[in-house]
mmCIF file of C-alpha atoms in Angstrom:
data_model
loop_
_atom_site.group_PDB
_atom_site.id
_atom_site.type_symbol
_atom_site.label_atom_id
_atom_site.label_comp_id
_atom_site.label_asym_id
_atom_site.label_seq_id
_atom_site.Cartn_x
_atom_site.Cartn_y
_atom_site.Cartn_z
ATOM 1 C CA MET C 365 -6.678 71.882 -10.315
ATOM 2 C CA THR C 366 -3.074 72.460 -10.028
ATOM 3 C CA VAL C 367 -1.814 76.183 -10.404
ATOM 4 C CA ILE C 368 1.992 76.535 -11.420
ATOM 5 C CA SER C 369 4.419 79.395 -11.042
ATOM 6 C CA ALA C 370 5.674 80.791 -14.354
ATOM 7 C CA ALA C 371 8.494 81.324 -12.511
ATOM 8 C CA LEU C 372 9.672 77.503 -13.209
ATOM 9 C CA PHE C 373 9.156 77.579 -16.142
ATOM 10 C CA GLY C 374 11.260 79.133 -19.633
ATOM 11 C CA THR C 375 8.907 80.151 -22.609
ATOM 12 C CA ASP C 376 10.239 77.471 -24.742
ATOM 13 C CA TRP C 377 10.011 74.187 -22.252
ATOM 14 C CA ARG C 378 13.541 74.304 -21.031
ATOM 15 C CA GLY C 379 12.271 74.865 -17.486
ATOM 16 C CA ALA C 380 14.200 77.349 -15.573
ATOM 17 C CA SER C 381 13.883 74.490 -12.952
ATOM 18 C CA PRO C 382 15.468 70.675 -13.475
ATOM 19 C CA GLY C 383 12.258 68.773 -15.068
ATOM 20 C CA SER C 384 9.705 71.773 -14.711
ATOM 21 C CA ALA C 385 8.765 70.729 -18.352
ATOM 22 C CA GLU C 386 8.365 67.235 -17.592
ATOM 23 C CA LEU C 387 5.846 68.383 -14.591
ATOM 24 C CA LEU C 388 3.862 70.440 -16.380
ATOM 25 C CA ARG C 389 3.640 67.372 -19.282
ATOM 26 C CA GLU C 390 3.036 64.703 -16.926
ATOM 27 C CA CYS C 391 -0.009 67.031 -15.216
ATOM 28 C CA ALA C 392 -1.271 67.606 -18.300
ATOM 29 C CA ALA C 393 -1.433 63.933 -19.375
ATOM 30 C CA ARG C 394 -2.982 63.004 -16.035
ATOM 31 C CA GLY C 395 -6.044 64.778 -17.203
ATOM 32 C CA TRP C 396 -5.457 67.447 -14.157
ATOM 33 C CA THR C 397 -6.227 71.189 -15.028
ATOM 34 C CA VAL C 398 -2.805 73.305 -15.031
ATOM 35 C CA VAL C 399 -2.521 77.074 -15.300
ATOM 36 C CA LEU C 400 0.616 79.012 -15.257
ATOM 37 C CA THR C 401 -0.331 82.344 -13.575
ATOM 38 C CA ALA C 402 1.665 83.722 -16.240
ATOM 39 C CA PRO C 403 2.160 83.157 -20.150
ATOM 40 C CA GLY C 404 3.999 79.746 -20.825
ATOM 41 C CA PRO C 405 5.879 78.093 -23.133
ATOM 42 C CA VAL C 406 4.578 78.040 -26.703
ATOM 43 C CA GLY C 407 2.611 74.891 -26.895
ATOM 44 C CA ALA C 408 2.161 74.395 -23.107
ATOM 45 C CA PRO C 409 -0.728 71.544 -22.858
ATOM 46 C CA VAL C 410 -2.189 74.089 -20.131
ATOM 47 C CA LEU C 411 -4.300 77.425 -19.829
ATOM 48 C CA THR C 412 -2.337 80.609 -19.012
ATOM 49 C CA VAL C 413 -3.194 83.528 -17.176
ATOM 50 C CA THR C 414 -2.901 86.634 -19.822
ATOM 51 C CA ALA C 415 -2.447 89.325 -17.246
ATOM 52 C CA PRO C 416 -2.634 88.095 -13.514
ATOM 53 C CA GLY C 417 -1.567 91.313 -12.349
ATOM 54 C CA SER C 418 -1.421 91.381 -8.659
ATOM 55 C CA ASP C 419 -3.568 88.575 -7.566
ATOM 56 C CA PRO C 420 -2.174 85.587 -10.072
ATOM 57 C CA LEU C 421 -3.234 83.175 -8.064
ATOM 58 C CA GLY C 422 -6.753 84.564 -8.028
ATOM 59 C CA ALA C 423 -6.633 84.930 -11.298
ATOM 60 C CA GLY C 424 -5.601 81.532 -12.254
ATOM 61 C CA LEU C 425 -8.389 80.219 -9.890
ATOM 62 C CA GLY C 426 -10.769 82.601 -12.058
ATOM 63 C CA LEU C 427 -9.784 81.127 -15.260
ATOM 64 C CA VAL C 428 -11.238 77.648 -14.981
ATOM 65 C CA GLY C 429 -14.168 78.770 -11.940
ATOM 66 C CA GLY C 430 -11.578 76.725 -9.880
ATOM 67 C CA THR C 431 -12.136 77.135 -5.721
ATOM 68 C CA PRO C 432 -9.202 76.530 -2.966
ATOM 69 C CA SER C 433 -10.128 73.403 -2.049
ATOM 70 C CA HIS C 434 -10.096 72.557 -4.866
ATOM 71 C CA ALA C 435 -6.817 73.546 -5.975
ATOM 72 C CA VAL C 436 -2.491 73.358 -5.109
ATOM 73 C CA PHE C 437 -0.587 75.911 -6.180
ATOM 74 C CA VAL C 438 3.073 75.113 -7.145
ATOM 75 C CA ALA C 439 5.377 77.965 -5.994
ATOM 76 C CA GLY C 440 8.973 78.686 -6.348
ATOM 77 C CA SER C 441 9.833 81.799 -3.844
ATOM 78 C CA VAL C 442 8.563 82.904 -0.561
ATOM 79 C CA PRO C 443 6.160 85.572 -1.892
ATOM 80 C CA GLU C 444 4.762 82.909 -3.561
ATOM 81 C CA VAL C 445 4.032 80.475 -1.513
ATOM 82 C CA ARG C 446 2.431 83.803 0.933
ATOM 83 C CA SER C 447 0.240 84.491 -1.956
ATOM 84 C CA ALA C 448 -1.250 80.986 -1.693
ATOM 85 C CA ARG C 449 -1.880 80.926 2.580
ATOM 86 C CA ARG C 450 -3.690 84.431 1.781
ATOM 87 C CA ALA C 451 -5.609 82.730 -0.890
ATOM 88 C CA GLY C 452 -5.994 79.671 1.458
ATOM 89 C CA VAL C 453 -4.785 77.043 -1.707
ATOM 90 C CA PRO C 454 -2.825 74.475 -0.203
ATOM 91 C CA CYS C 455 0.947 74.771 -1.704
ATOM 92 C CA VAL C 456 3.541 72.628 -2.858
ATOM 93 C CA ALA C 457 7.166 74.323 -2.988
ATOM 94 C CA VAL C 458 9.844 73.891 -5.290
ATOM 95 C CA ARG C 459 13.201 75.157 -4.167
ATOM 96 C CA GLY C 460 15.232 77.685 -6.846
ATOM 97 C CA GLY C 461 14.533 81.214 -5.737
ATOM 98 C CA GLY C 462 16.847 80.849 -3.188
ATOM 99 C CA ALA C 463 14.851 80.256 -0.497
ATOM 100 C CA THR C 464 15.700 77.081 1.881
ATOM 101 C CA ALA C 465 13.072 74.283 2.875
ATOM 102 C CA PRO C 466 12.802 75.789 6.345
ATOM 103 C CA GLU C 467 11.925 79.481 4.727
ATOM 104 C CA LEU C 468 9.240 77.686 2.636
ATOM 105 C CA ARG C 469 7.726 75.994 5.313
ATOM 106 C CA ALA C 470 7.616 78.776 7.493
ATOM 107 C CA ALA C 471 5.913 80.945 4.782
ATOM 108 C CA GLY C 472 3.133 77.929 4.358
ATOM 109 C CA ALA C 473 4.310 74.998 1.956
ATOM 110 C CA ALA C 474 2.686 72.093 2.990
ATOM 111 C CA GLU C 475 5.781 70.127 1.191
ATOM 112 C CA VAL C 476 9.079 71.053 -0.464
ATOM 113 C CA HIS C 477 11.569 69.366 -2.973
ATOM 114 C CA ARG C 478 14.552 70.186 -4.670
ATOM 115 C CA ASP C 479 13.371 70.390 -7.948
ATOM 116 C CA ALA C 480 10.569 69.607 -10.404
ATOM 117 C CA VAL C 481 12.224 66.429 -10.668
ATOM 118 C CA ALA C 482 12.004 65.270 -7.085
ATOM 119 C CA LEU C 483 8.424 66.605 -6.714
ATOM 120 C CA LEU C 484 7.909 64.059 -10.080
ATOM 121 C CA ARG C 485 9.606 60.955 -8.396
ATOM 122 C CA VAL C 486 6.937 61.381 -5.434
ATOM 123 C CA LEU C 487 3.887 63.083 -7.738
ATOM 124 C CA ASP C 488 1.335 60.092 -6.894
ATOM 125 C CA ASP C 489 2.570 60.648 -3.252
ATOM 126 C CA SER C 490 2.371 64.521 -3.046
ATOM 127 C CA LEU C 491 -0.189 66.670 -2.476
ATOM 128 C CA LEU C 492 -0.913 67.912 -6.302
ATOM 129 C CA ALA C 493 -2.377 64.039 -6.464
ATOM 130 C CA ARG C 494 -4.865 64.749 -4.130
ATOM 131 C CA PRO C 495 -5.448 68.424 -3.528
ATOM 132 C CA ARG C 496 -9.212 67.445 -1.511
ATOM 133 C CA ALA C 497 -7.030 65.948 1.061
ATOM 134 C CA PHE C 498 -6.558 69.217 2.569
ATOM 135 C CA GLY C 499 -10.221 69.830 3.498
ATOM 136 C CA ALA C 500 -11.363 72.789 5.220
ATOM 137 C CA GLY C 501 -10.599 71.419 8.402
ATOM 138 C CA ARG C 502 -7.397 69.866 7.494
ATOM 139 C CA LEU C 503 -4.599 72.402 6.430
ATOM 140 C CA PRO C 504 -1.903 72.686 7.925
ATOM 141 C CA ALA C 505 -1.516 75.328 10.777
ATOM 142 C CA ALA C 506 0.527 78.183 8.633
ATOM 143 C CA VAL C 507 -2.515 77.457 5.940
ATOM 144 C CA ALA C 508 -5.727 79.523 6.130
ATOM 145 C CA PRO C 509 -8.928 77.731 5.451
ATOM 146 C CA GLY C 510 -10.053 77.631 1.791
ATOM 147 C CA GLY C 511 -13.343 76.937 1.512
ATOM 148 C CA ARG C 512 -15.683 73.688 1.684
ATOM 149 C CA SER C 513 -13.956 70.697 1.829
ATOM 150 C CA GLY C 514 -14.442 68.845 -1.465
#
């Protein structure tokens, strides 16, 4: 399962980050369950959390009965990376909110990519393609364990 920050996307598939619409489409084409943390583009091939409140990541997991050990969050900011860390969900960060790669890593991101285009180029080797690789005992030190291993 992939939970993606809606902050990376616009409302008409012209994503706020280069390649973001293509990333959504590719994840959906691979049959991955994709959840946006807020209403996304009209016609998006993903589920969206319509009222995320203060815990959009938790709401996204709840929407599909997902567990932290079987999910990956794509974040666009330090607060989102911290949210994933608190939830025990491994996180891939896409720079764009003004944060630097070292700041995103310090907040708990397992990977940091320049933008969605860069993430797409390495998608098969990224954490998105292998969410279970971070079982309970193998999370990066900055990420709290998120339940049972897969």
